[in-house]
PDB file of C-alpha atoms in Angstrom:
ATOM      1  CA  MET J   1       0.000   0.000   0.000  1.00 48.00           C
ATOM      2  CA  THR J   2       1.415   3.381  -1.042  1.00 51.00           C
ATOM      3  CA  VAL J   3       1.589   5.987   1.694  1.00 51.00           C
ATOM      4  CA  LYS J   4       0.573   9.435   0.463  1.00 62.00           C
ATOM      5  CA  VAL J   5       3.030  12.098   1.600  1.00 69.00           C
ATOM      6  CA  ASP J   6       1.710  15.556   2.457  1.00 88.00           C
ATOM      7  CA  HIS J   7       4.534  17.629   1.014  1.00 90.00           C
ATOM      8  CA  GLU J   8       3.251  20.926   2.374  1.00 93.00           C
ATOM      9  CA  GLU J   9       3.055  19.430   5.849  1.00 94.00           C
ATOM     10  CA  ARG J  10       6.658  18.230   5.506  1.00 95.00           C
ATOM     11  CA  ARG J  11       7.819  21.684   4.445  1.00 96.00           C
ATOM     12  CA  ARG J  12       5.935  23.270   7.332  1.00 97.00           C
ATOM     13  CA  GLN J  13       7.448  20.765   9.787  1.00 97.00           C
ATOM     14  CA  ILE J  14      10.962  21.594   8.628  1.00 98.00           C
ATOM     15  CA  ALA J  15      10.444  25.374   8.438  1.00 97.00           C
ATOM     16  CA  GLU J  16       8.926  25.506  11.912  1.00 97.00           C
ATOM     17  CA  ALA J  17      11.888  23.556  13.257  1.00 98.00           C
ATOM     18  CA  LEU J  18      14.138  26.316  11.918  1.00 98.00           C
ATOM     19  CA  LEU J  19      11.932  28.969  13.536  1.00 97.00           C
ATOM     20  CA  ARG J  20      12.181  27.213  16.903  1.00 97.00           C
ATOM     21  CA  ILE J  21      15.969  27.182  16.664  1.00 97.00           C
ATOM     22  CA  ALA J  22      15.973  30.851  15.617  1.00 96.00           C
ATOM     23  CA  ASP J  23      13.849  31.703  18.649  1.00 96.00           C
ATOM     24  CA  THR J  24      15.898  29.836  21.235  1.00 95.00           C
ATOM     25  CA  GLU J  25      19.446  29.846  19.839  1.00 94.00           C
ATOM     26  CA  GLY J  26      19.594  32.278  16.925  1.00 93.00           C
ATOM     27  CA  LEU J  27      19.981  31.566  13.233  1.00 91.00           C
ATOM     28  CA  GLN J  28      23.731  31.051  13.582  1.00 90.00           C
ATOM     29  CA  SER J  29      22.813  27.676  15.123  1.00 91.00           C
ATOM     30  CA  ALA J  30      20.306  26.738  12.431  1.00 93.00           C
ATOM     31  CA  SER J  31      22.437  24.543  10.182  1.00 95.00           C
ATOM     32  CA  MET J  32      20.615  22.158   7.870  1.00 97.00           C
ATOM     33  CA  ARG J  33      21.746  19.287  10.101  1.00 97.00           C
ATOM     34  CA  ALA J  34      20.479  21.038  13.241  1.00 97.00           C
ATOM     35  CA  VAL J  35      17.140  21.740  11.580  1.00 98.00           C
ATOM     36  CA  ALA J  36      16.835  18.085  10.574  1.00 98.00           C
ATOM     37  CA  ALA J  37      17.473  17.000  14.157  1.00 97.00           C
ATOM     38  CA  GLU J  38      14.957  19.519  15.525  1.00 97.00           C
ATOM     39  CA  ALA J  39      12.333  18.412  12.996  1.00 97.00           C
ATOM     40  CA  GLY J  40      12.996  14.734  13.674  1.00 97.00           C
ATOM     41  CA  VAL J  41      13.773  13.948  10.046  1.00 96.00           C
ATOM     42  CA  SER J  42      16.877  13.037   8.074  1.00 97.00           C
ATOM     43  CA  LEU J  43      19.263  15.615   6.649  1.00 97.00           C
ATOM     44  CA  ARG J  44      18.549  14.144   3.224  1.00 97.00           C
ATOM     45  CA  LEU J  45      14.839  14.921   3.617  1.00 96.00           C
ATOM     46  CA  VAL J  46      15.580  18.542   4.554  1.00 97.00           C
ATOM     47  CA  GLN J  47      17.792  18.847   1.476  1.00 96.00           C
ATOM     48  CA  TYR J  48      15.060  17.257  -0.658  1.00 96.00           C
ATOM     49  CA  TYR J  49      12.529  19.938   0.265  1.00 96.00           C
ATOM     50  CA  PHE J  50      15.000  22.808   0.550  1.00 96.00           C
ATOM     51  CA  THR J  51      17.969  22.509  -1.751  1.00 93.00           C
ATOM     52  CA  THR J  52      19.636  25.601  -0.249  1.00 92.00           C
ATOM     53  CA  LYS J  53      19.837  27.118   3.208  1.00 91.00           C
ATOM     54  CA  GLU J  54      18.639  30.433   1.793  1.00 89.00           C
ATOM     55  CA  GLY J  55      15.514  28.760   0.417  1.00 91.00           C
ATOM     56  CA  LEU J  56      14.735  27.343   3.846  1.00 95.00           C
ATOM     57  CA  LEU J  57      15.339  30.704   5.531  1.00 93.00           C
ATOM     58  CA  LEU J  58      13.001  32.488   3.118  1.00 91.00           C
ATOM     59  CA  ASP J  59      10.272  29.879   3.460  1.00 94.00           C
ATOM     60  CA  ALA J  60      10.438  30.042   7.250  1.00 95.00           C
ATOM     61  CA  LEU J  61      10.432  33.851   7.166  1.00 92.00           C
ATOM     62  CA  ALA J  62       7.262  33.856   5.063  1.00 92.00           C
ATOM     63  CA  ARG J  63       5.606  31.517   7.579  1.00 95.00           C
ATOM     64  CA  LEU J  64       6.669  33.782  10.432  1.00 95.00           C
ATOM     65  CA  GLY J  65       5.085  36.709   8.614  1.00 92.00           C
ATOM     66  CA  ALA J  66       1.868  34.719   8.200  1.00 94.00           C
ATOM     67  CA  GLN J  67       1.845  33.989  11.938  1.00 95.00           C
ATOM     68  CA  LEU J  68       2.201  37.695  12.721  1.00 94.00           C
ATOM     69  CA  GLN J  69      -0.526  38.543  10.215  1.00 93.00           C
ATOM     70  CA  ALA J  70      -2.902  36.031  11.825  1.00 95.00           C
ATOM     71  CA  ARG J  71      -2.150  37.499  15.243  1.00 95.00           C
ATOM     72  CA  MET J  72      -2.885  41.022  13.976  1.00 94.00           C
ATOM     73  CA  GLU J  73      -6.198  39.908  12.495  1.00 94.00           C
ATOM     74  CA  ARG J  74      -7.218  38.351  15.817  1.00 95.00           C
ATOM     75  CA  TRP J  75      -6.266  41.493  17.732  1.00 95.00           C
ATOM     76  CA  ILE J  76      -8.065  43.813  15.340  1.00 94.00           C
ATOM     77  CA  GLY J  77     -11.240  41.785  15.880  1.00 91.00           C
ATOM     78  CA  GLU J  78     -14.188  44.130  15.822  1.00 84.00           C
ATOM     79  CA  ALA J  79     -12.096  47.318  15.658  1.00 89.00           C
ATOM     80  CA  ARG J  80     -13.520  49.740  13.115  1.00 88.00           C
ATOM     81  CA  ALA J  81     -12.265  53.233  13.934  1.00 93.00           C
ATOM     82  CA  PRO J  82      -8.736  54.005  12.669  1.00 95.00           C
ATOM     83  CA  ARG J  83      -7.377  54.582  16.180  1.00 95.00           C
ATOM     84  CA  GLU J  84      -8.762  51.227  17.341  1.00 96.00           C
ATOM     85  CA  VAL J  85      -7.098  49.480  14.401  1.00 96.00           C
ATOM     86  CA  VAL J  86      -3.758  51.267  14.917  1.00 97.00           C
ATOM     87  CA  THR J  87      -3.818  50.538  18.646  1.00 97.00           C
ATOM     88  CA  ALA J  88      -4.603  46.861  18.097  1.00 96.00           C
ATOM     89  CA  ILE J  89      -1.847  46.369  15.519  1.00 95.00           C
ATOM     90  CA  LEU J  90       0.877  48.146  17.474  1.00 97.00           C
ATOM     91  CA  SER J  91      -0.156  46.532  20.764  1.00 96.00           C
ATOM     92  CA  CYS J  92      -0.097  43.029  19.305  1.00 95.00           C
ATOM     93  CA  ILE J  93       3.484  43.550  18.082  1.00 95.00           C
ATOM     94  CA  LEU J  94       4.750  44.348  21.570  1.00 97.00           C
ATOM     95  CA  PRO J  95       6.146  41.232  23.310  1.00 96.00           C
ATOM     96  CA  THR J  96       3.570  41.064  26.093  1.00 95.00           C
ATOM     97  CA  ASP J  97       2.729  37.334  25.924  1.00 95.00           C
ATOM     98  CA  ALA J  98       4.417  34.069  24.952  1.00 95.00           C
ATOM     99  CA  GLU J  99       3.376  34.222  21.294  1.00 96.00           C
ATOM    100  CA  SER J 100       4.488  37.806  20.719  1.00 96.00           C
ATOM    101  CA  ARG J 101       7.764  37.243  22.568  1.00 96.00           C
ATOM    102  CA  ARG J 102       8.505  34.260  20.335  1.00 96.00           C
ATOM    103  CA  ILE J 103       7.679  36.205  17.176  1.00 96.00           C
ATOM    104  CA  THR J 104       9.744  39.217  18.271  1.00 94.00           C
ATOM    105  CA  ARG J 105      12.767  37.091  19.188  1.00 95.00           C
ATOM    106  CA  THR J 106      12.596  35.225  15.878  1.00 95.00           C
ATOM    107  CA  TYR J 107      12.374  38.412  13.818  1.00 91.00           C
ATOM    108  CA  ALA J 108      15.361  39.700  15.812  1.00 91.00           C
ATOM    109  CA  ALA J 109      17.292  36.591  14.779  1.00 92.00           C
ATOM    110  CA  TYR J 110      16.589  37.362  11.108  1.00 89.00           C
ATOM    111  CA  TYR J 111      17.547  40.998  11.618  1.00 86.00           C
ATOM    112  CA  THR J 112      20.861  39.908  13.130  1.00 85.00           C
ATOM    113  CA  LEU J 113      21.460  37.680  10.116  1.00 83.00           C
ATOM    114  CA  VAL J 114      20.888  40.602   7.748  1.00 79.00           C
ATOM    115  CA  LEU J 115      23.235  42.829   9.771  1.00 78.00           C
ATOM    116  CA  ASN J 116      25.980  40.214   9.587  1.00 76.00           C
ATOM    117  CA  ASP J 117      25.436  39.499   5.897  1.00 73.00           C
ATOM    118  CA  PRO J 118      23.464  42.303   4.183  1.00 68.00           C
ATOM    119  CA  ALA J 119      23.271  40.370   0.912  1.00 69.00           C
ATOM    120  CA  VAL J 120      21.270  37.588   2.562  1.00 65.00           C
ATOM    121  CA  LEU J 121      17.514  38.157   2.804  1.00 62.00           C
ATOM    122  CA  GLU J 122      17.965  41.921   2.653  1.00 61.00           C
ATOM    123  CA  LYS J 123      15.170  42.596   0.191  1.00 57.00           C
ATOM    124  CA  GLN J 124      12.795  39.987   1.573  1.00 60.00           C
ATOM    125  CA  ALA J 125      13.340  40.999   5.194  1.00 55.00           C
ATOM    126  CA  ALA J 126      12.508  44.622   4.398  1.00 52.00           C
ATOM    127  CA  GLN J 127       9.153  43.916   2.766  1.00 58.00           C
ATOM    128  CA  PRO J 128       6.845  43.152   5.736  1.00 59.00           C
ATOM    129  CA  PRO J 129       7.745  46.349   7.670  1.00 69.00           C
ATOM    130  CA  ALA J 130       7.185  48.431   4.533  1.00 79.00           C
ATOM    131  CA  VAL J 131       3.738  46.895   3.977  1.00 85.00           C
ATOM    132  CA  LEU J 132       2.784  47.364   7.632  1.00 90.00           C
ATOM    133  CA  GLU J 133       4.036  50.949   7.635  1.00 93.00           C
ATOM    134  CA  GLY J 134       1.908  51.705   4.596  1.00 94.00           C
ATOM    135  CA  PHE J 135      -1.170  50.176   6.229  1.00 94.00           C
ATOM    136  CA  LEU J 136      -0.643  52.217   9.393  1.00 96.00           C
ATOM    137  CA  ALA J 137      -0.231  55.380   7.328  1.00 96.00           C
ATOM    138  CA  LYS J 138      -3.528  54.613   5.565  1.00 96.00           C
ATOM    139  CA  GLN J 139      -5.323  54.306   8.918  1.00 96.00           C
ATOM    140  CA  LEU J 140      -3.774  57.548  10.175  1.00 97.00           C
ATOM    141  CA  ARG J 141      -4.750  59.318   6.966  1.00 97.00           C
ATOM    142  CA  ALA J 142      -8.359  58.190   7.429  1.00 96.00           C
ATOM    143  CA  ALA J 143      -8.314  59.555  10.980  1.00 96.00           C
ATOM    144  CA  GLN J 144      -6.813  62.799   9.720  1.00 96.00           C
ATOM    145  CA  GLU J 145      -9.534  63.157   7.083  1.00 95.00           C
ATOM    146  CA  ALA J 146     -12.119  62.590   9.826  1.00 94.00           C
ATOM    147  CA  GLY J 147     -10.598  65.434  11.851  1.00 94.00           C
ATOM    148  CA  ARG J 148      -9.090  63.201  14.529  1.00 95.00           C
ATOM    149  CA  ILE J 149      -5.477  64.104  13.709  1.00 96.00           C
ATOM    150  CA  ASP J 150      -4.076  67.570  13.056  1.00 95.00           C
ATOM    151  CA  ALA J 151      -4.144  68.255   9.307  1.00 94.00           C
ATOM    152  CA  ARG J 152      -0.572  69.547   9.531  1.00 95.00           C
ATOM    153  CA  ARG J 153       0.811  66.201  10.657  1.00 95.00           C
ATOM    154  CA  ASP J 154       2.712  64.074   8.142  1.00 97.00           C
ATOM    155  CA  VAL J 155       0.939  60.743   8.641  1.00 97.00           C
ATOM    156  CA  GLY J 156       3.588  58.833   6.694  1.00 96.00           C
ATOM    157  CA  MET J 157       6.271  60.033   9.069  1.00 97.00           C
ATOM    158  CA  ALA J 158       3.984  59.401  12.038  1.00 97.00           C
ATOM    159  CA  ALA J 159       3.393  55.791  10.945  1.00 97.00           C
ATOM    160  CA  ALA J 160       7.126  55.210  10.487  1.00 96.00           C
ATOM    161  CA  GLY J 161       7.837  56.734  13.890  1.00 97.00           C
ATOM    162  CA  LEU J 162       5.201  54.662  15.679  1.00 97.00           C
ATOM    163  CA  LEU J 163       6.463  51.438  14.152  1.00 95.00           C
ATOM    164  CA  ALA J 164      10.083  52.287  15.000  1.00 95.00           C
ATOM    165  CA  MET J 165       9.059  53.174  18.549  1.00 97.00           C
ATOM    166  CA  VAL J 166       7.197  49.893  19.026  1.00 96.00           C
ATOM    167  CA  ASN J 167      10.182  47.936  17.705  1.00 93.00           C
ATOM    168  CA  GLY J 168      12.406  49.760  20.183  1.00 95.00           C
ATOM    169  CA  LEU J 169       9.960  49.182  23.024  1.00 97.00           C
ATOM    170  CA  GLY J 170       9.865  45.505  22.116  1.00 95.00           C
ATOM    171  CA  SER J 171      13.632  45.262  22.416  1.00 94.00           C
ATOM    172  CA  SER J 172      13.538  46.986  25.795  1.00 96.00           C
ATOM    173  CA  VAL J 173      10.898  44.535  27.054  1.00 96.00           C
ATOM    174  CA  LEU J 174      12.891  41.523  25.869  1.00 94.00           C
ATOM    175  CA  GLY J 175      15.989  43.080  27.452  1.00 93.00           C
ATOM    176  CA  GLY J 176      14.231  43.448  30.803  1.00 95.00           C
ATOM    177  CA  GLN J 177      14.428  47.261  30.902  1.00 96.00           C
ATOM    178  CA  ARG J 178      10.636  47.582  31.246  1.00 96.00           C
ATOM    179  CA  ASP J 179       7.661  45.272  31.329  1.00 96.00           C
ATOM    180  CA  GLY J 180       4.845  44.908  28.829  1.00 94.00           C
ATOM    181  CA  ASP J 181       2.422  47.123  30.756  1.00 96.00           C
ATOM    182  CA  GLU J 182       4.952  49.950  30.797  1.00 97.00           C
ATOM    183  CA  ALA J 183       5.544  49.571  27.065  1.00 97.00           C
ATOM    184  CA  LEU J 184       1.789  49.684  26.403  1.00 97.00           C
ATOM    185  CA  ALA J 185       1.491  52.811  28.571  1.00 97.00           C
ATOM    186  CA  ILE J 186       4.193  54.539  26.509  1.00 98.00           C
ATOM    187  CA  LEU J 187       2.437  53.567  23.281  1.00 97.00           C
ATOM    188  CA  THR J 188      -0.881  54.890  24.591  1.00 97.00           C
ATOM    189  CA  TYR J 189       0.770  58.172  25.613  1.00 97.00           C
ATOM    190  CA  HIS J 190       2.061  58.781  22.082  1.00 97.00           C
ATOM    191  CA  LEU J 191      -1.221  57.759  20.467  1.00 97.00           C
ATOM    192  CA  ASP J 192      -3.075  60.164  22.751  1.00 96.00           C
ATOM    193  CA  GLU J 193      -0.795  62.945  21.555  1.00 95.00           C
ATOM    194  CA  LEU J 194      -1.219  62.022  17.902  1.00 96.00           C
ATOM    195  CA  PHE J 195      -5.001  61.665  18.012  1.00 95.00           C
ATOM    196  CA  THR J 196      -5.661  64.806  20.053  1.00 80.00           C
ATOM    197  CA  ARG J 197      -7.371  67.429  17.918  1.00 61.00           C
ATOM    198  CA  PRO J 198      -5.709  70.860  17.982  1.00 53.00           C
ATOM    199  CA  SER J 199      -7.399  73.574  19.984  1.00 52.00           C
ATOM    200  CA  PRO J 200      -9.185  76.218  17.857  1.00 55.00           C
ATOM    201  CA  THR J 201      -7.033  79.281  17.292  1.00 52.00           C
ATOM    202  CA  ALA J 202      -8.455  82.339  18.965  1.00 42.00           C
ATOM    203  CA  GLY J 203      -9.424  84.874  16.414  1.00 40.00           C
TER     204      GLY J 203
END
């Protein structure tokens, strides 16, 4: 009797093994042999599905992005107003629970890889932040058009700044400099400033 192999499941099994190593040890430890051991399969099988290490890294990175996207969609939930959407997205990125800490640590491992070898994954690693930044800017623009944000504010710059701030806050939480509640309080403070309508000018 022929056993039907689920090739996508095999690829997922191997890619997720790499992500676990990236989370706990960093990508410098994620050799093809180490990934095979973590996945519980042979090195030959890993090489069958991923002929190059770069191919495996890119596949795993895409799966990590899908995990973050699914988390964002859950956090957005019933949010409709632009501020609610922006708050949900930025809050879910902060490493305040086990899932977000794992995702943040794993993205940090990829970032370290790019810093050490800019030619590897450089273009691919830059895409998700650019897409997210554009989405945030769109939400801020909608709020601005509704009169919730000062018309003089550059919403593109504001979106970039918020995302950079959250990434920095995430690093400080992982580094033990502040806890998740403190990071969320800082985010809320800056969102309150951004979404506060300007006082009418006395005429």
